[in-house]
Amino acid sequence: MTHSALLDADIRAKRYGNRTILDNVRLTLAPGKITALLGPSGCGKSTLLRIVAGLDRDYTGSVALDGVMQRGPSPLAGVIFQEPRLLPWLRVADNITFPERARGAALAHARALLDEVGLNADDAARWPKHLSGGMAQRVAIARGLFAQPRLLLLDEPFSAVDAMTRMRLQQLLLTIVETHRMAALVVTHDIDEALYLADRIVLLEPAKGPSTRPSSHLFELGAARPRQRESLAAHPLRAILLERLEAAVMA
Ligand SMILES: Nc1ncnc2c1ncn2[C@@H]1O[C@H](COP(=O)(O)OP(=O)(O)OP(=O)(O)O)[C@@H](O)[C@H]1O
Ligand SMILES: [Mg+2]
């Protein structure tokens, strides 16, 4: 095991019934680095993320967080889903500090996080139903950061917002990862999002028939930052990923 790895996952097999969803997937995450998990719908991206988050223990293999074997959800890892999943009966600040009440130091921390994710400290007293989709997802990111995790696990975090908000939230994620030297795993089925955000891309490909197994491939990006979205359109990996994704969808 590499000592600098915040996450070291070695998933031998994940099955639903007699269907193998994940077969020998190896995943390591280092501080300050982003890995994108790419693949067609139904290939097992969320399944892998849930395993890494400690939300699913029904698999063979192992997951280590900062060198310690995973035994369920850990404060080392913050999880952010596609929908903000805010509790409607709690104000923004209480959502961020949940299950703690937002008082004293906890409230101060929640306000600092609101500032970090580009909201106003006054938004702390708002109700979730009064937030736009983009604002609610910023609150969800603040909630994911509250326990000061070293690892962020995001499952299609920006899929439900408009294109402009999406670009701003992608930028926010880059800033957060850099400022806190966190490691991040981002599930996406958008090649351009993967190319913009990631240091590495793991492509999951489903089994192509009853006698074959699902597989995973690791691509290193090696693109400098800050990245220009326009020039990424010509990145050599883009054509390769597009072709493989199309083939996987058709299989
Ligand atoms: N609880 C379950 N019982 C049986 N099969 C399941 C269960 N959860 C997921 N699956 C199956 O496992 C496969 C992987 O599901 P998963 O949600 O991980 O895919 P995904 O890559 O995240 O897809 P999407 O891009 O649509 O979110 C799918 O074929 C799904 O039907
Ligand atoms: Mg999914």
PDB file of C-alpha atoms and ligand atoms in Angstrom:
ATOM      1  CA  MET A   1       0.000   0.000   0.000  1.00  0.00           C
ATOM      2  CA  THR A   2       1.312   3.449  -0.886  1.00  0.00           C
ATOM      3  CA  HIS A   3       1.737   5.527   2.238  1.00  0.00           C
ATOM      4  CA  SER A   4       0.613   8.776   0.685  1.00  0.00           C
ATOM      5  CA  ALA A   5      -2.689   7.253  -0.519  1.00  0.00           C
ATOM      6  CA  LEU A   6      -5.758   8.577   1.298  1.00  0.00           C
ATOM      7  CA  LEU A   7      -7.801   5.853  -0.296  1.00  0.00           C
ATOM      8  CA  ASP A   8      -6.676   2.422  -1.342  1.00  0.00           C
ATOM      9  CA  ALA A   9      -9.542   0.316  -2.640  1.00  0.00           C
ATOM     10  CA  ASP A  10      -9.074  -3.182  -3.962  1.00  0.00           C
ATOM     11  CA  ILE A  11     -12.481  -4.502  -4.978  1.00  0.00           C
ATOM     12  CA  ARG A  12     -12.204  -8.140  -5.995  1.00  0.00           C
ATOM     13  CA  ALA A  13     -15.874  -8.584  -6.794  1.00  0.00           C
ATOM     14  CA  LYS A  14     -19.240  -6.942  -6.290  1.00  0.00           C
ATOM     15  CA  ARG A  15     -22.236  -9.002  -7.322  1.00  0.00           C
ATOM     16  CA  TYR A  16     -25.981  -8.527  -7.424  1.00  0.00           C
ATOM     17  CA  GLY A  17     -27.371 -12.055  -7.525  1.00  0.00           C
ATOM     18  CA  ASN A  18     -25.288 -13.914 -10.068  1.00  0.00           C
ATOM     19  CA  ARG A  19     -24.393 -10.720 -11.953  1.00  0.00           C
ATOM     20  CA  THR A  20     -20.870  -9.400 -11.401  1.00  0.00           C
ATOM     21  CA  ILE A  21     -20.933  -5.608 -11.455  1.00  0.00           C
ATOM     22  CA  LEU A  22     -17.348  -4.895 -10.387  1.00  0.00           C
ATOM     23  CA  ASP A  23     -14.465  -7.249 -11.111  1.00  0.00           C
ATOM     24  CA  ASN A  24     -10.975  -6.504  -9.785  1.00  0.00           C
ATOM     25  CA  VAL A  25     -11.193  -2.733  -9.565  1.00  0.00           C
ATOM     26  CA  ARG A  26      -8.181  -1.056  -8.003  1.00  0.00           C
ATOM     27  CA  LEU A  27      -8.467   2.587  -7.005  1.00  0.00           C
ATOM     28  CA  THR A  28      -6.036   4.796  -5.110  1.00  0.00           C
ATOM     29  CA  LEU A  29      -6.447   8.481  -4.333  1.00  0.00           C
ATOM     30  CA  ALA A  30      -3.675  10.871  -3.316  1.00  0.00           C
ATOM     31  CA  PRO A  31      -4.022  14.253  -1.530  1.00  0.00           C
ATOM     32  CA  GLY A  32      -4.712  17.170  -3.843  1.00  0.00           C
ATOM     33  CA  LYS A  33      -5.686  14.881  -6.729  1.00  0.00           C
ATOM     34  CA  ILE A  34      -8.987  14.267  -8.483  1.00  0.00           C
ATOM     35  CA  THR A  35     -10.003  10.976 -10.042  1.00  0.00           C
ATOM     36  CA  ALA A  36     -13.044  10.843 -12.313  1.00  0.00           C
ATOM     37  CA  LEU A  37     -15.048   7.663 -12.555  1.00  0.00           C
ATOM     38  CA  LEU A  38     -16.513   7.412 -16.031  1.00  0.00           C
ATOM     39  CA  GLY A  39     -18.712   4.801 -17.656  1.00  0.00           C
ATOM     40  CA  PRO A  40     -22.094   4.168 -19.254  1.00  0.00           C
ATOM     41  CA  SER A  41     -25.290   4.130 -17.234  1.00  0.00           C
ATOM     42  CA  GLY A  42     -25.599   0.991 -15.126  1.00  0.00           C
ATOM     43  CA  CYS A  43     -21.897   0.032 -15.251  1.00  0.00           C
ATOM     44  CA  GLY A  44     -21.429   0.318 -11.487  1.00  0.00           C
ATOM     45  CA  LYS A  45     -20.118   3.844 -10.821  1.00  0.00           C
ATOM     46  CA  SER A  46     -22.499   4.568  -7.936  1.00  0.00           C
ATOM     47  CA  THR A  47     -21.985   1.043  -6.646  1.00  0.00           C
ATOM     48  CA  LEU A  48     -18.238   1.645  -6.437  1.00  0.00           C
ATOM     49  CA  LEU A  49     -18.695   5.046  -4.811  1.00  0.00           C
ATOM     50  CA  ARG A  50     -21.057   3.608  -2.194  1.00  0.00           C
ATOM     51  CA  ILE A  51     -18.546   0.870  -1.381  1.00  0.00           C
ATOM     52  CA  VAL A  52     -15.744   3.418  -0.989  1.00  0.00           C
ATOM     53  CA  ALA A  53     -18.042   5.586   1.177  1.00  0.00           C
ATOM     54  CA  GLY A  54     -18.670   2.632   3.487  1.00  0.00           C
ATOM     55  CA  LEU A  55     -22.383   2.562   2.575  1.00  0.00           C
ATOM     56  CA  ASP A  56     -22.231  -0.938   1.050  1.00  0.00           C
ATOM     57  CA  ARG A  57     -20.232  -3.704   2.702  1.00  0.00           C
ATOM     58  CA  ASP A  58     -21.553  -6.555   0.595  1.00  0.00           C
ATOM     59  CA  TYR A  59     -18.486  -7.129  -1.619  1.00  0.00           C
ATOM     60  CA  THR A  60     -15.211  -9.021  -1.550  1.00  0.00           C
ATOM     61  CA  GLY A  61     -11.995  -7.057  -1.316  1.00  0.00           C
ATOM     62  CA  SER A  62     -10.850  -4.225   0.898  1.00  0.00           C
ATOM     63  CA  VAL A  63     -10.987  -0.465   1.257  1.00  0.00           C
ATOM     64  CA  ALA A  64      -8.416   1.432   3.312  1.00  0.00           C
ATOM     65  CA  LEU A  65      -8.813   5.084   4.260  1.00  0.00           C
ATOM     66  CA  ASP A  66      -5.538   6.731   5.207  1.00  0.00           C
ATOM     67  CA  GLY A  67      -4.068   3.287   5.892  1.00  0.00           C
ATOM     68  CA  VAL A  68      -6.953   2.094   8.097  1.00  0.00           C
ATOM     69  CA  MET A  69      -9.407  -0.599   6.987  1.00  0.00           C
ATOM     70  CA  GLN A  70     -12.861   0.755   6.183  1.00  0.00           C
ATOM     71  CA  ARG A  71     -15.632  -0.365   8.527  1.00  0.00           C
ATOM     72  CA  GLY A  72     -18.587   1.705   7.409  1.00  0.00           C
ATOM     73  CA  PRO A  73     -19.008   5.456   6.865  1.00  0.00           C
ATOM     74  CA  SER A  74     -16.039   7.489   8.090  1.00  0.00           C
ATOM     75  CA  PRO A  75     -15.597  11.165   8.985  1.00  0.00           C
ATOM     76  CA  LEU A  76     -12.521  11.032   6.726  1.00  0.00           C
ATOM     77  CA  ALA A  77     -14.817  10.928   3.708  1.00  0.00           C
ATOM     78  CA  GLY A  78     -17.487  13.497   2.781  1.00  0.00           C
ATOM     79  CA  VAL A  79     -20.165  12.348   0.331  1.00  0.00           C
ATOM     80  CA  ILE A  80     -22.063  14.571  -2.125  1.00  0.00           C
ATOM     81  CA  PHE A  81     -24.870  13.222  -4.310  1.00  0.00           C
ATOM     82  CA  GLN A  82     -26.585  14.435  -7.466  1.00  0.00           C
ATOM     83  CA  GLU A  83     -29.486  15.948  -5.524  1.00  0.00           C
ATOM     84  CA  PRO A  84     -28.615  18.106  -2.502  1.00  0.00           C
ATOM     85  CA  ARG A  85     -30.702  15.887  -0.152  1.00  0.00           C
ATOM     86  CA  LEU A  86     -31.208  18.733   2.327  1.00  0.00           C
ATOM     87  CA  LEU A  87     -33.615  18.125   5.196  1.00  0.00           C
ATOM     88  CA  PRO A  88     -36.570  20.467   4.498  1.00  0.00           C
ATOM     89  CA  TRP A  89     -37.426  20.950   8.168  1.00  0.00           C
ATOM     90  CA  LEU A  90     -33.970  22.302   9.039  1.00  0.00           C
ATOM     91  CA  ARG A  91     -32.539  25.683   8.152  1.00  0.00           C
ATOM     92  CA  VAL A  92     -29.401  25.835   5.987  1.00  0.00           C
ATOM     93  CA  ALA A  93     -26.987  26.076   8.949  1.00  0.00           C
ATOM     94  CA  ASP A  94     -28.572  23.105  10.742  1.00  0.00           C
ATOM     95  CA  ASN A  95     -28.396  21.086   7.530  1.00  0.00           C
ATOM     96  CA  ILE A  96     -24.671  21.788   7.336  1.00  0.00           C
ATOM     97  CA  THR A  97     -23.951  20.866  10.961  1.00  0.00           C
ATOM     98  CA  PHE A  98     -26.411  17.939  11.116  1.00  0.00           C
ATOM     99  CA  PRO A  99     -26.779  15.936  13.323  1.00  0.00           C
ATOM    100  CA  GLU A 100     -25.264  18.633  15.525  1.00  0.00           C
ATOM    101  CA  ARG A 101     -27.330  21.804  16.100  1.00  0.00           C
ATOM    102  CA  ALA A 102     -25.868  24.945  14.543  1.00  0.00           C
ATOM    103  CA  ARG A 103     -24.855  26.902  17.645  1.00  0.00           C
ATOM    104  CA  GLY A 104     -21.645  28.546  18.858  1.00  0.00           C
ATOM    105  CA  ALA A 105     -18.557  27.121  17.188  1.00  0.00           C
ATOM    106  CA  ALA A 106     -20.605  24.839  14.940  1.00  0.00           C
ATOM    107  CA  LEU A 107     -22.591  27.821  13.624  1.00  0.00           C
ATOM    108  CA  ALA A 108     -19.395  29.812  13.076  1.00  0.00           C
ATOM    109  CA  HIS A 109     -17.944  26.890  11.143  1.00  0.00           C
ATOM    110  CA  ALA A 110     -21.122  26.566   9.042  1.00  0.00           C
ATOM    111  CA  ARG A 111     -20.976  30.283   8.198  1.00  0.00           C
ATOM    112  CA  ALA A 112     -17.312  30.031   7.200  1.00  0.00           C
ATOM    113  CA  LEU A 113     -18.182  27.105   4.931  1.00  0.00           C
ATOM    114  CA  LEU A 114     -21.054  29.068   3.354  1.00  0.00           C
ATOM    115  CA  ASP A 115     -18.528  31.773   2.545  1.00  0.00           C
ATOM    116  CA  GLU A 116     -16.138  29.195   1.096  1.00  0.00           C
ATOM    117  CA  VAL A 117     -18.773  27.705  -1.223  1.00  0.00           C
ATOM    118  CA  GLY A 118     -19.740  31.160  -2.480  1.00  0.00           C
ATOM    119  CA  LEU A 119     -22.863  31.781  -0.393  1.00  0.00           C
ATOM    120  CA  ASN A 120     -23.553  34.474   2.151  1.00  0.00           C
ATOM    121  CA  ALA A 121     -23.354  33.981   5.925  1.00  0.00           C
ATOM    122  CA  ASP A 122     -26.956  35.320   5.984  1.00  0.00           C
ATOM    123  CA  ASP A 123     -28.029  32.289   3.972  1.00  0.00           C
ATOM    124  CA  ALA A 124     -27.458  30.243   7.151  1.00  0.00           C
ATOM    125  CA  ALA A 125     -30.966  31.131   8.388  1.00  0.00           C
ATOM    126  CA  ARG A 126     -32.758  30.280   5.131  1.00  0.00           C
ATOM    127  CA  TRP A 127     -35.016  27.302   4.530  1.00  0.00           C
ATOM    128  CA  PRO A 128     -33.971  24.806   1.818  1.00  0.00           C
ATOM    129  CA  LYS A 129     -37.151  25.427  -0.206  1.00  0.00           C
ATOM    130  CA  HIS A 130     -36.068  29.032  -0.751  1.00  0.00           C
ATOM    131  CA  LEU A 131     -32.793  28.042  -2.458  1.00  0.00           C
ATOM    132  CA  SER A 132     -32.137  27.611  -6.180  1.00  0.00           C
ATOM    133  CA  GLY A 133     -30.792  24.235  -7.326  1.00  0.00           C
ATOM    134  CA  GLY A 134     -27.259  25.593  -7.590  1.00  0.00           C
ATOM    135  CA  MET A 135     -27.418  27.188  -4.118  1.00  0.00           C
ATOM    136  CA  ALA A 136     -28.790  23.991  -2.595  1.00  0.00           C
ATOM    137  CA  GLN A 137     -25.919  22.016  -4.114  1.00  0.00           C
ATOM    138  CA  ARG A 138     -23.448  24.536  -2.664  1.00  0.00           C
ATOM    139  CA  VAL A 139     -25.040  23.917   0.747  1.00  0.00           C
ATOM    140  CA  ALA A 140     -24.655  20.171   0.158  1.00  0.00           C
ATOM    141  CA  ILE A 141     -20.960  20.737  -0.562  1.00  0.00           C
ATOM    142  CA  ALA A 142     -20.628  22.789   2.650  1.00  0.00           C
ATOM    143  CA  ARG A 143     -22.316  19.951   4.551  1.00  0.00           C
ATOM    144  CA  GLY A 144     -19.881  17.476   2.960  1.00  0.00           C
ATOM    145  CA  LEU A 145     -16.976  19.611   4.220  1.00  0.00           C
ATOM    146  CA  PHE A 146     -18.284  20.166   7.771  1.00  0.00           C
ATOM    147  CA  ALA A 147     -16.571  17.164   9.389  1.00  0.00           C
ATOM    148  CA  GLN A 148     -13.291  18.271   7.745  1.00  0.00           C
ATOM    149  CA  PRO A 149     -12.916  15.149   5.627  1.00  0.00           C
ATOM    150  CA  ARG A 150      -9.712  14.456   3.704  1.00  0.00           C
ATOM    151  CA  LEU A 151     -11.552  12.803   0.888  1.00  0.00           C
ATOM    152  CA  LEU A 152     -14.589  13.948  -1.108  1.00  0.00           C
ATOM    153  CA  LEU A 153     -16.782  11.401  -2.869  1.00  0.00           C
ATOM    154  CA  LEU A 154     -19.151  12.950  -5.391  1.00  0.00           C
ATOM    155  CA  ASP A 155     -21.776  11.070  -7.402  1.00  0.00           C
ATOM    156  CA  GLU A 156     -22.717  13.101 -10.500  1.00  0.00           C
ATOM    157  CA  PRO A 157     -22.721  16.210  -8.303  1.00  0.00           C
ATOM    158  CA  PHE A 158     -23.372  18.761 -11.049  1.00  0.00           C
ATOM    159  CA  SER A 159     -25.779  16.886 -13.326  1.00  0.00           C
ATOM    160  CA  ALA A 160     -28.938  18.542 -12.079  1.00  0.00           C
ATOM    161  CA  VAL A 161     -27.933  22.198 -12.543  1.00  0.00           C
ATOM    162  CA  ASP A 162     -27.786  24.449 -15.610  1.00  0.00           C
ATOM    163  CA  ALA A 163     -24.616  24.656 -17.737  1.00  0.00           C
ATOM    164  CA  MET A 164     -23.312  27.920 -16.285  1.00  0.00           C
ATOM    165  CA  THR A 165     -23.870  26.859 -12.669  1.00  0.00           C
ATOM    166  CA  ARG A 166     -22.227  23.580 -13.509  1.00  0.00           C
ATOM    167  CA  MET A 167     -19.048  25.293 -14.705  1.00  0.00           C
ATOM    168  CA  ARG A 168     -18.963  27.446 -11.559  1.00  0.00           C
ATOM    169  CA  LEU A 169     -19.401  24.409  -9.304  1.00  0.00           C
ATOM    170  CA  GLN A 170     -16.651  22.547 -11.161  1.00  0.00           C
ATOM    171  CA  GLN A 171     -14.375  25.533 -10.509  1.00  0.00           C
ATOM    172  CA  LEU A 172     -15.410  25.484  -6.835  1.00  0.00           C
ATOM    173  CA  LEU A 173     -14.486  21.811  -6.551  1.00  0.00           C
ATOM    174  CA  LEU A 174     -11.022  22.485  -8.028  1.00  0.00           C
ATOM    175  CA  THR A 175     -10.476  25.318  -5.535  1.00  0.00           C
ATOM    176  CA  ILE A 176     -11.617  23.237  -2.552  1.00  0.00           C
ATOM    177  CA  VAL A 177      -9.400  20.284  -3.494  1.00  0.00           C
ATOM    178  CA  GLU A 178      -6.410  22.569  -3.930  1.00  0.00           C
ATOM    179  CA  THR A 179      -6.948  24.679  -0.796  1.00  0.00           C
ATOM    180  CA  HIS A 180      -7.481  21.723   1.530  1.00  0.00           C
ATOM    181  CA  ARG A 181      -5.243  19.273  -0.348  1.00  0.00           C
ATOM    182  CA  MET A 182      -8.136  16.853  -0.344  1.00  0.00           C
ATOM    183  CA  ALA A 183      -8.490  13.845  -2.576  1.00  0.00           C
ATOM    184  CA  ALA A 184     -11.651  13.601  -4.650  1.00  0.00           C
ATOM    185  CA  LEU A 185     -13.484  10.906  -6.542  1.00  0.00           C
ATOM    186  CA  VAL A 186     -16.058  12.298  -8.967  1.00  0.00           C
ATOM    187  CA  VAL A 187     -18.552  10.079 -10.717  1.00  0.00           C
ATOM    188  CA  THR A 188     -19.626  11.483 -14.055  1.00  0.00           C
ATOM    189  CA  HIS A 189     -20.784  10.290 -17.429  1.00  0.00           C
ATOM    190  CA  ASP A 190     -19.615  13.521 -19.047  1.00  0.00           C
ATOM    191  CA  ILE A 191     -16.233  13.123 -20.790  1.00  0.00           C
ATOM    192  CA  ASP A 192     -15.631  16.880 -20.872  1.00  0.00           C
ATOM    193  CA  GLU A 193     -16.269  17.210 -17.143  1.00  0.00           C
ATOM    194  CA  ALA A 194     -13.806  14.364 -16.529  1.00  0.00           C
ATOM    195  CA  LEU A 195     -11.172  15.979 -18.767  1.00  0.00           C
ATOM    196  CA  TYR A 196     -11.621  19.364 -17.082  1.00  0.00           C
ATOM    197  CA  LEU A 197     -11.516  18.139 -13.485  1.00  0.00           C
ATOM    198  CA  ALA A 198      -9.450  15.000 -13.281  1.00  0.00           C
ATOM    199  CA  ASP A 199      -5.820  14.040 -12.856  1.00  0.00           C
ATOM    200  CA  ARG A 200      -6.821  10.472 -13.585  1.00  0.00           C
ATOM    201  CA  ILE A 201      -9.825   8.882 -15.223  1.00  0.00           C
ATOM    202  CA  VAL A 202     -11.036   5.403 -14.381  1.00  0.00           C
ATOM    203  CA  LEU A 203     -13.256   4.034 -17.122  1.00  0.00           C
ATOM    204  CA  LEU A 204     -15.626   1.260 -16.086  1.00  0.00           C
ATOM    205  CA  GLU A 205     -16.829  -0.969 -18.896  1.00  0.00           C
ATOM    206  CA  PRO A 206     -19.650  -3.445 -18.371  1.00  0.00           C
ATOM    207  CA  ALA A 207     -19.403  -7.085 -19.441  1.00  0.00           C
ATOM    208  CA  LYS A 208     -19.936  -7.387 -23.201  1.00  0.00           C
ATOM    209  CA  GLY A 209     -21.777 -10.681 -22.974  1.00  0.00           C
ATOM    210  CA  PRO A 210     -22.668 -13.498 -20.598  1.00  0.00           C
ATOM    211  CA  SER A 211     -19.203 -15.083 -20.824  1.00  0.00           C
ATOM    212  CA  THR A 212     -17.180 -11.882 -20.337  1.00  0.00           C
ATOM    213  CA  ARG A 213     -16.464  -9.779 -17.267  1.00  0.00           C
ATOM    214  CA  PRO A 214     -16.731  -6.074 -16.594  1.00  0.00           C
ATOM    215  CA  SER A 215     -13.405  -4.259 -16.701  1.00  0.00           C
ATOM    216  CA  SER A 216     -11.785  -1.013 -15.639  1.00  0.00           C
ATOM    217  CA  HIS A 217      -9.043   1.067 -17.222  1.00  0.00           C
ATOM    218  CA  LEU A 218      -6.949   3.845 -15.763  1.00  0.00           C
ATOM    219  CA  PHE A 219      -5.936   6.860 -17.838  1.00  0.00           C
ATOM    220  CA  GLU A 220      -3.476   9.497 -16.609  1.00  0.00           C
ATOM    221  CA  LEU A 221      -4.286  12.957 -17.903  1.00  0.00           C
ATOM    222  CA  GLY A 222      -1.059  14.848 -17.378  1.00  0.00           C
ATOM    223  CA  ALA A 223      -2.699  18.133 -18.456  1.00  0.00           C
ATOM    224  CA  ALA A 224      -1.426  21.312 -16.783  1.00  0.00           C
ATOM    225  CA  ARG A 225      -3.690  23.598 -14.749  1.00  0.00           C
ATOM    226  CA  PRO A 226      -5.465  25.909 -15.089  1.00  0.00           C
ATOM    227  CA  ARG A 227      -7.053  24.139 -18.043  1.00  0.00           C
ATOM    228  CA  GLN A 228      -8.807  25.765 -20.948  1.00  0.00           C
ATOM    229  CA  ARG A 229     -12.129  24.111 -21.693  1.00  0.00           C
ATOM    230  CA  GLU A 230     -11.827  24.926 -25.405  1.00  0.00           C
ATOM    231  CA  SER A 231      -8.434  23.265 -25.822  1.00  0.00           C
ATOM    232  CA  LEU A 232      -9.588  20.124 -23.995  1.00  0.00           C
ATOM    233  CA  ALA A 233     -11.858  19.420 -26.952  1.00  0.00           C
ATOM    234  CA  ALA A 234      -8.701  18.459 -28.858  1.00  0.00           C
ATOM    235  CA  HIS A 235      -7.174  16.379 -26.035  1.00  0.00           C
ATOM    236  CA  PRO A 236      -6.077  13.008 -27.505  1.00  0.00           C
ATOM    237  CA  LEU A 237      -7.800  11.138 -24.660  1.00  0.00           C
ATOM    238  CA  ARG A 238     -11.143  12.634 -25.601  1.00  0.00           C
ATOM    239  CA  ALA A 239     -11.496  10.669 -28.837  1.00  0.00           C
ATOM    240  CA  ILE A 240     -10.335   7.463 -27.150  1.00  0.00           C
ATOM    241  CA  LEU A 241     -12.810   7.797 -24.284  1.00  0.00           C
ATOM    242  CA  LEU A 242     -15.656   8.731 -26.604  1.00  0.00           C
ATOM    243  CA  GLU A 243     -15.067   5.686 -28.765  1.00  0.00           C
ATOM    244  CA  ARG A 244     -14.859   3.341 -25.789  1.00  0.00           C
ATOM    245  CA  LEU A 245     -17.945   4.827 -24.135  1.00  0.00           C
ATOM    246  CA  GLU A 246     -19.959   4.476 -27.328  1.00  0.00           C
ATOM    247  CA  ALA A 247     -18.821   0.871 -27.737  1.00  0.00           C
ATOM    248  CA  ALA A 248     -19.748   0.145 -24.106  1.00  0.00           C
ATOM    249  CA  VAL A 249     -23.218   1.662 -24.506  1.00  0.00           C
ATOM    250  CA  MET A 250     -23.893  -0.377 -27.629  1.00  0.00           C
ATOM    251  CA  ALA A 251     -22.691  -3.674 -26.117  1.00  0.00           C
TER     252      ALA A 251
HETATM  253  N1  LIG B   1     -29.868  -3.042  -5.062  1.00  0.00           N
HETATM  254  C1  LIG B   1     -29.645  -3.564  -6.272  1.00  0.00           C
HETATM  255  N2  LIG B   1     -30.056  -4.809  -6.603  1.00  0.00           N
HETATM  256  C2  LIG B   1     -29.809  -5.357  -7.806  1.00  0.00           C
HETATM  257  N3  LIG B   1     -29.151  -4.708  -8.783  1.00  0.00           N
HETATM  258  C3  LIG B   1     -28.712  -3.466  -8.534  1.00  0.00           C
HETATM  259  C4  LIG B   1     -28.943  -2.821  -7.275  1.00  0.00           C
HETATM  260  N4  LIG B   1     -28.388  -1.583  -7.321  1.00  0.00           N
HETATM  261  C5  LIG B   1     -27.858  -1.474  -8.555  1.00  0.00           C
HETATM  262  N5  LIG B   1     -28.041  -2.582  -9.277  1.00  0.00           N
HETATM  263  C6  LIG B   1     -27.561  -2.830 -10.649  1.00  0.00           C
HETATM  264  O1  LIG B   1     -26.161  -2.686 -10.639  1.00  0.00           O
HETATM  265  C7  LIG B   1     -25.712  -2.023 -11.822  1.00  0.00           C
HETATM  266  C8  LIG B   1     -24.844  -0.857 -11.451  1.00  0.00           C
HETATM  267  O2  LIG B   1     -25.669   0.147 -10.850  1.00  0.00           O
HETATM  268  P1  LIG B   1     -25.079   1.584 -10.501  1.00  0.00           P
HETATM  269  O3  LIG B   1     -26.161   2.354  -9.884  1.00  0.00           O
HETATM  270  O4  LIG B   1     -23.815   1.435  -9.747  1.00  0.00           O
HETATM  271  O5  LIG B   1     -24.746   2.132 -11.970  1.00  0.00           O
HETATM  272  P2  LIG B   1     -24.204   3.555 -12.400  1.00  0.00           P
HETATM  273  O6  LIG B   1     -22.967   3.323 -13.211  1.00  0.00           O
HETATM  274  O7  LIG B   1     -24.089   4.453 -11.237  1.00  0.00           O
HETATM  275  O8  LIG B   1     -25.349   4.069 -13.404  1.00  0.00           O
HETATM  276  P3  LIG B   1     -25.930   5.565 -13.657  1.00  0.00           P
HETATM  277  O9  LIG B   1     -24.917   6.224 -14.567  1.00  0.00           O
HETATM  278  O10 LIG B   1     -27.205   5.334 -14.363  1.00  0.00           O
HETATM  279  O11 LIG B   1     -26.073   6.239 -12.356  1.00  0.00           O
HETATM  280  C9  LIG B   1     -26.954  -1.656 -12.596  1.00  0.00           C
HETATM  281  O12 LIG B   1     -27.095  -2.544 -13.664  1.00  0.00           O
HETATM  282  C10 LIG B   1     -28.087  -1.791 -11.614  1.00  0.00           C
HETATM  283  O13 LIG B   1     -29.239  -2.257 -12.266  1.00  0.00           O
HETATM  284 MG    MG B   2     -25.071   6.205 -10.652  1.00  0.00          MG
END
